[in-house]
Amino acid sequence: MAAGQFYRGENLRLSFQGDKLFHATTCSLEYSTETEELASKDIQGTEVNMGKNSGTLSCDSLLADKPTTPTGYADAFDLMQYQKDKTLLDFEFTSGVTGDKIISGQCYVTGTTLNAENQQVGTGSFSFLVNGDITIDVVS
């Protein structure tokens, strides 16, 4: 990506085990660091000790069976099965464009919500807990 250009939401995707989520509508990554405030008779103001990093992912999709060709997609039912089986997944959050950033790591599916509103396409919402830390790299 050229310097100063924006990452567009429609280009960023989550993939699991190398497969993009089929008919994804949203995806997000939340990354945080535990903090501990330090206080003593010799500290003026507040000092902070930085702790462990942690992360969560979430995504939404339309409900549809993934195509048999082309391959490379996971659907809502795959994610639900991964959750049921407690499968540790490799994930990537990226546009996939050479030169763009790619965030990767491992996660577990921790929540599934399937929604079927009358006269609407069904949707799925999923939550994930990052296991270990993440890696930030560049798509080559």
XYZ file of C-alpha atoms in Angstrom:
140
model
C 0.000 0.000 0.000
C 1.314 3.439 -0.850
C 2.029 5.700 2.121
C -0.972 7.774 3.150
C -3.573 5.500 1.546
C -6.388 4.212 3.724
C -7.324 0.613 4.386
C -10.905 0.223 3.185
C -13.272 -1.888 5.279
C -14.556 -3.822 2.287
C -10.996 -5.024 1.585
C -10.070 -6.191 5.094
C -11.015 -9.763 5.906
C -10.583 -12.389 8.553
C -9.526 -15.836 7.504
C -9.323 -18.989 9.579
C -7.063 -21.932 8.740
C -6.314 -20.041 5.493
C -9.983 -19.829 4.492
C -11.789 -16.472 4.196
C -15.141 -16.161 5.939
C -17.786 -16.556 3.223
C -20.154 -13.585 2.856
C -18.474 -11.664 5.693
C -20.094 -8.324 6.475
C -17.964 -7.077 9.382
C -14.793 -8.074 11.181
C -12.862 -6.576 14.053
C -9.801 -7.136 16.203
C -9.495 -5.729 19.720
C -6.010 -5.848 21.242
C -5.283 -4.713 24.773
C -2.550 -4.735 27.407
C -3.065 -5.286 31.115
C -1.733 -2.489 33.286
C -0.845 -2.251 36.931
C -0.642 1.147 38.600
C 2.361 1.457 40.876
C 2.270 3.578 43.990
C 4.851 4.143 46.694
C 6.026 6.903 48.956
C 8.693 7.736 46.384
C 6.486 7.847 43.275
C 4.947 11.205 42.404
C 1.815 10.905 40.294
C 1.122 7.576 38.608
C 3.539 5.048 37.163
C 2.341 2.050 35.205
C 3.747 -1.446 34.868
C 2.748 -2.950 31.498
C 1.466 -6.532 31.685
C 0.260 -9.214 29.284
C -1.255 -8.550 25.864
C -4.574 -10.105 24.942
C -6.950 -9.973 22.020
C -10.418 -10.767 20.810
C -11.858 -10.998 17.323
C -15.413 -10.739 16.108
C -17.107 -11.041 12.750
C -20.516 -11.227 11.150
C -21.620 -12.937 7.978
C -24.652 -13.751 5.926
C -25.746 -17.379 6.273
C -24.965 -19.345 3.142
C -23.299 -22.643 2.370
C -19.783 -22.040 1.074
C -19.111 -22.828 -2.587
C -17.291 -26.022 -3.496
C -15.351 -24.078 -6.138
C -13.493 -21.904 -5.765
C -12.202 -23.324 -2.514
C -10.663 -21.170 0.199
C -13.799 -20.225 2.122
C -15.144 -21.075 5.566
C -18.827 -20.560 6.304
C -20.775 -19.930 9.501
C -21.315 -23.635 9.978
C -17.557 -24.319 9.795
C -16.969 -21.741 12.536
C -19.687 -23.282 14.679
C -18.100 -26.725 14.220
C -14.666 -25.322 15.180
C -16.257 -23.969 18.356
C -17.983 -27.274 19.102
C -14.688 -29.149 18.596
C -12.657 -26.532 20.565
C -10.262 -26.231 17.608
C -7.280 -23.885 17.913
C -7.397 -21.861 14.673
C -4.769 -19.924 12.774
C -6.206 -16.525 11.839
C -5.217 -13.623 9.594
C -6.646 -10.110 9.472
C -5.579 -8.452 6.214
C -6.547 -7.111 2.817
C -4.257 -9.701 1.245
C -2.724 -7.030 -1.003
C 1.058 -7.179 -1.430
C 2.689 -4.493 0.712
C -0.291 -4.169 3.090
C -0.072 -5.177 6.746
C -1.150 -8.606 7.939
C -1.995 -9.426 11.545
C -1.917 -13.104 12.422
C -2.062 -15.455 15.366
C -4.165 -18.218 16.825
C -7.639 -18.139 18.347
C -10.569 -20.151 19.599
C -14.186 -19.577 18.603
C -15.900 -18.641 21.875
C -19.347 -17.535 20.744
C -21.810 -18.116 17.914
C -25.122 -16.356 17.337
C -27.294 -17.260 14.356
C -30.102 -14.836 13.606
C -33.104 -15.422 11.342
C -35.342 -12.388 10.933
C -38.547 -12.790 8.957
C -38.139 -11.966 5.236
C -34.395 -11.320 5.671
C -31.262 -13.310 4.914
C -30.045 -15.103 8.026
C -26.894 -13.841 9.703
C -24.198 -15.220 11.948
C -22.130 -13.398 14.569
C -18.975 -14.914 16.003
C -16.539 -14.076 18.776
C -13.004 -15.375 19.248
C -10.340 -15.274 21.939
C -6.744 -14.862 20.783
C -4.483 -17.590 22.159
C -0.923 -16.328 22.696
C 0.237 -13.133 21.023
C -0.213 -11.718 17.540
C 2.272 -11.038 14.747
C 2.224 -7.925 12.561
C 3.942 -8.339 9.199
C 3.685 -7.220 5.578
C 1.921 -9.226 2.848
C 4.554 -10.393 0.384
